[in-house]
CSV table of C-alpha atoms and ligand atoms in Angstrom, one decimal:
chain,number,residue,atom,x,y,z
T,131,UNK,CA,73.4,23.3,-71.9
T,132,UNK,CA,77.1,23.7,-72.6
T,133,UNK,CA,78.1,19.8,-72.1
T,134,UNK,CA,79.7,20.1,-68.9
T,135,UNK,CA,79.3,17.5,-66.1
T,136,UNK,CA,78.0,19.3,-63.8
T,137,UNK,CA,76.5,19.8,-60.0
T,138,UNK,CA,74.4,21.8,-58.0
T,139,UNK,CA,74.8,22.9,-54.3
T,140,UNK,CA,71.4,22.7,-54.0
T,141,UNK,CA,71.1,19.3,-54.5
T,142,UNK,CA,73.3,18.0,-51.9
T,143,UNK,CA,72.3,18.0,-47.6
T,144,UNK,CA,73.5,21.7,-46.3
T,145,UNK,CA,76.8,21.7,-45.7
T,146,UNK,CA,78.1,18.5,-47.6
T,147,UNK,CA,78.9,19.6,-51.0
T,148,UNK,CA,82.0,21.2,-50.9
T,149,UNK,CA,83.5,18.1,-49.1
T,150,UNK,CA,81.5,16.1,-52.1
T,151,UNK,CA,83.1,17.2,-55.0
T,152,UNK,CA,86.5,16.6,-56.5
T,153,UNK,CA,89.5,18.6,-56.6
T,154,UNK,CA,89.2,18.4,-60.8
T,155,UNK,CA,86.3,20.4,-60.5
T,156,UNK,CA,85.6,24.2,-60.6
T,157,UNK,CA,83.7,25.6,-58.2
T,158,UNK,CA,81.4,28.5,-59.1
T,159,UNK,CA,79.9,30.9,-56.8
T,160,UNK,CA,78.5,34.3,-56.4
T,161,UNK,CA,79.6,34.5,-52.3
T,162,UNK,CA,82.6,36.0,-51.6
T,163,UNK,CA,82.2,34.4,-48.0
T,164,UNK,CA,83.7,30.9,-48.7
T,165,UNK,CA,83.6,28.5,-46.0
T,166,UNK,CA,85.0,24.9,-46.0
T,167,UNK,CA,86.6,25.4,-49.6
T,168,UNK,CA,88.9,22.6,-49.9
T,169,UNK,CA,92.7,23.8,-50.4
T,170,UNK,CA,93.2,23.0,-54.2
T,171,UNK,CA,89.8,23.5,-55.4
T,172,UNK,CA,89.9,26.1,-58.1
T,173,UNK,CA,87.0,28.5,-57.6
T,174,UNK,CA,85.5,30.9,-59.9
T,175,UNK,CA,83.4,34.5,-58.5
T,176,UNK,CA,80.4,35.2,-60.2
T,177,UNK,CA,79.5,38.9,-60.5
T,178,UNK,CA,76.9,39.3,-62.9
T,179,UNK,CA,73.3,39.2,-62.3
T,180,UNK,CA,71.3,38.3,-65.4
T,181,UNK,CA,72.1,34.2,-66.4
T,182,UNK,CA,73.0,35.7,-69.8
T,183,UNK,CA,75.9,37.8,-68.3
T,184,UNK,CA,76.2,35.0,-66.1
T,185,UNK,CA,77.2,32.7,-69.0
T,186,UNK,CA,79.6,35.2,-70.4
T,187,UNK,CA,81.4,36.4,-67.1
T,188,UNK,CA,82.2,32.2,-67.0
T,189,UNK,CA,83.4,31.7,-70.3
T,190,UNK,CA,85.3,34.6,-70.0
T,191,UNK,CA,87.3,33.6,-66.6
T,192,UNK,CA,86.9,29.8,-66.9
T,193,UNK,CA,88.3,30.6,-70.6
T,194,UNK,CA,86.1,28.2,-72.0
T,195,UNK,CA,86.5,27.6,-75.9
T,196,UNK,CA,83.9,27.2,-78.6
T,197,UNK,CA,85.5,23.8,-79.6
T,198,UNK,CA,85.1,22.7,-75.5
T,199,UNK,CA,81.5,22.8,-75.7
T,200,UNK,CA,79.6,20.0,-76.1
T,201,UNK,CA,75.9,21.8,-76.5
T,202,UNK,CA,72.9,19.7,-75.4
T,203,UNK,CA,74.8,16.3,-74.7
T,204,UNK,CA,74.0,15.9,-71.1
T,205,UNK,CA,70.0,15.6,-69.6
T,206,UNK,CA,69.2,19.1,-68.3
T,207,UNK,CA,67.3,17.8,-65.5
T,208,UNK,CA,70.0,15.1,-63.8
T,209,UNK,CA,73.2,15.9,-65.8
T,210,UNK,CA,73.7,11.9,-67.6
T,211,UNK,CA,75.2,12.0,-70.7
T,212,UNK,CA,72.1,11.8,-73.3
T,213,UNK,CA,72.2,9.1,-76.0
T,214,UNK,CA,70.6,8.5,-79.2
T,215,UNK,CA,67.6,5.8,-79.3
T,216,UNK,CA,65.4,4.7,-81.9
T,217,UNK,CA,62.7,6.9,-82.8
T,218,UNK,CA,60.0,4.1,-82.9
T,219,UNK,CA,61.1,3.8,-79.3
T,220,UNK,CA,59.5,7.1,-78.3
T,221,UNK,CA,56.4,7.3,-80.1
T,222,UNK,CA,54.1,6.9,-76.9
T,223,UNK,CA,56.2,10.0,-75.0
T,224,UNK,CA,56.1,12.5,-77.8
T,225,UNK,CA,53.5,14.6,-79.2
T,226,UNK,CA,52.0,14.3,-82.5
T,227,UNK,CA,53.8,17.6,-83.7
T,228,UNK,CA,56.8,16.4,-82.9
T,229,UNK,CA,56.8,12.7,-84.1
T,230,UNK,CA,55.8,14.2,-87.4
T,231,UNK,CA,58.4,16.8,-87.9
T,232,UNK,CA,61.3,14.9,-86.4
T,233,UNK,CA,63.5,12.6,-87.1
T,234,UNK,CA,66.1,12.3,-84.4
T,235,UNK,CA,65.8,11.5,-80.8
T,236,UNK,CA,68.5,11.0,-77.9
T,237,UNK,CA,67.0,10.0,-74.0
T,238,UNK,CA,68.5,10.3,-70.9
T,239,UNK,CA,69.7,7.1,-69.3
T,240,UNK,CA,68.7,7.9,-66.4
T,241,UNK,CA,65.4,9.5,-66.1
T,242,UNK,CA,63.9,8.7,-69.4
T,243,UNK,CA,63.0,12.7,-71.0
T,244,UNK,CA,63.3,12.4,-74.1
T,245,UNK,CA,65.1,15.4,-76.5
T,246,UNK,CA,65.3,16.7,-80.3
T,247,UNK,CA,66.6,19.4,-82.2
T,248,UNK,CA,63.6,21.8,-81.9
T,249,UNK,CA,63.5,25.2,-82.5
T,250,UNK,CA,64.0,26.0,-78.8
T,251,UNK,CA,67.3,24.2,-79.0
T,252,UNK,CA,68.5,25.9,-82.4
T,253,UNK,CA,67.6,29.3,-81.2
T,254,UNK,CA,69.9,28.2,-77.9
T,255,UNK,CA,72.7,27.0,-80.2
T,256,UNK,CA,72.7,30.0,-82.2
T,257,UNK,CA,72.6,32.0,-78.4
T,258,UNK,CA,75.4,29.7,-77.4
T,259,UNK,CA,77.2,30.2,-80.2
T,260,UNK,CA,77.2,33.8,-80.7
T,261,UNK,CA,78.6,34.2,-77.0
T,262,UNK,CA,82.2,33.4,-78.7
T,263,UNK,CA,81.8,35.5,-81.3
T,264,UNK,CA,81.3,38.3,-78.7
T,265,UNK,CA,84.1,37.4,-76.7
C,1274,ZN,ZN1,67.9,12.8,-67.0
């Protein structure tokens, strides 16, 4: 949600990911028992257990900044970069509501879903937002 290119354990065969990724990434985790960390690879310990904790425990020790952010840029589902397209151009994958009360689209290069500024998303900007003014 934040704009950060990022990946997921979970999608990679067990035991391959670590050797996967790139020294220019941080590694999160909530294990303490790290195994086949690459030397170099800067790795952050997740305490918390609620995801909205979650989210401020990272900020906090990744010392993310309001003005890193790029909110809702990336597909939630594969992690592309999202780009704007024609709203003619997703007529036939919208509903009604939506084609009638919106104006701007962006898609996902990559698998097609479709996003706008809903009021799901401005209620997770104001969340997203208001996690720097807490911190
Ligand atoms: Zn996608």
């Amino acid at each position: 949600m934040m704009g950060f290119d990022t990946l997921s354990e979970t999608e990679y065969p067990r035991g391959t990911f670590k050797r996967c990724i790139g020294l220019d990434r941080i590694y999160l985790t909530r294990t303490r028992k790290l195994i086949d960390v690459p030397v170099g690879l800067r790795t952050i310990f997740i305490q918390a257990n609620h995801p909205a904790e979650q989210l401020v425990e990272l900020v906090r020790k990744a010392a993310i900044r309001r003005e890193d952010i790029r909110p809702f840029s990336r597909c939630i589902l594969c992690n592309e970069p999202i780009v704007a397209i024609a709203r003619h151009a997703v007529r036939e994958s919208i509903p009604d509501f939506v084609w009638n009360t919106q104006a701007n689209f962006s898609s996902c290069p990559k698998c097609g879903r479709v996003y706008w500024r809903g009021s799901h998303t401005e209620r997770a900007w104001k969340q997203l937002m208001g996690l720097f003014n807490e911190i």
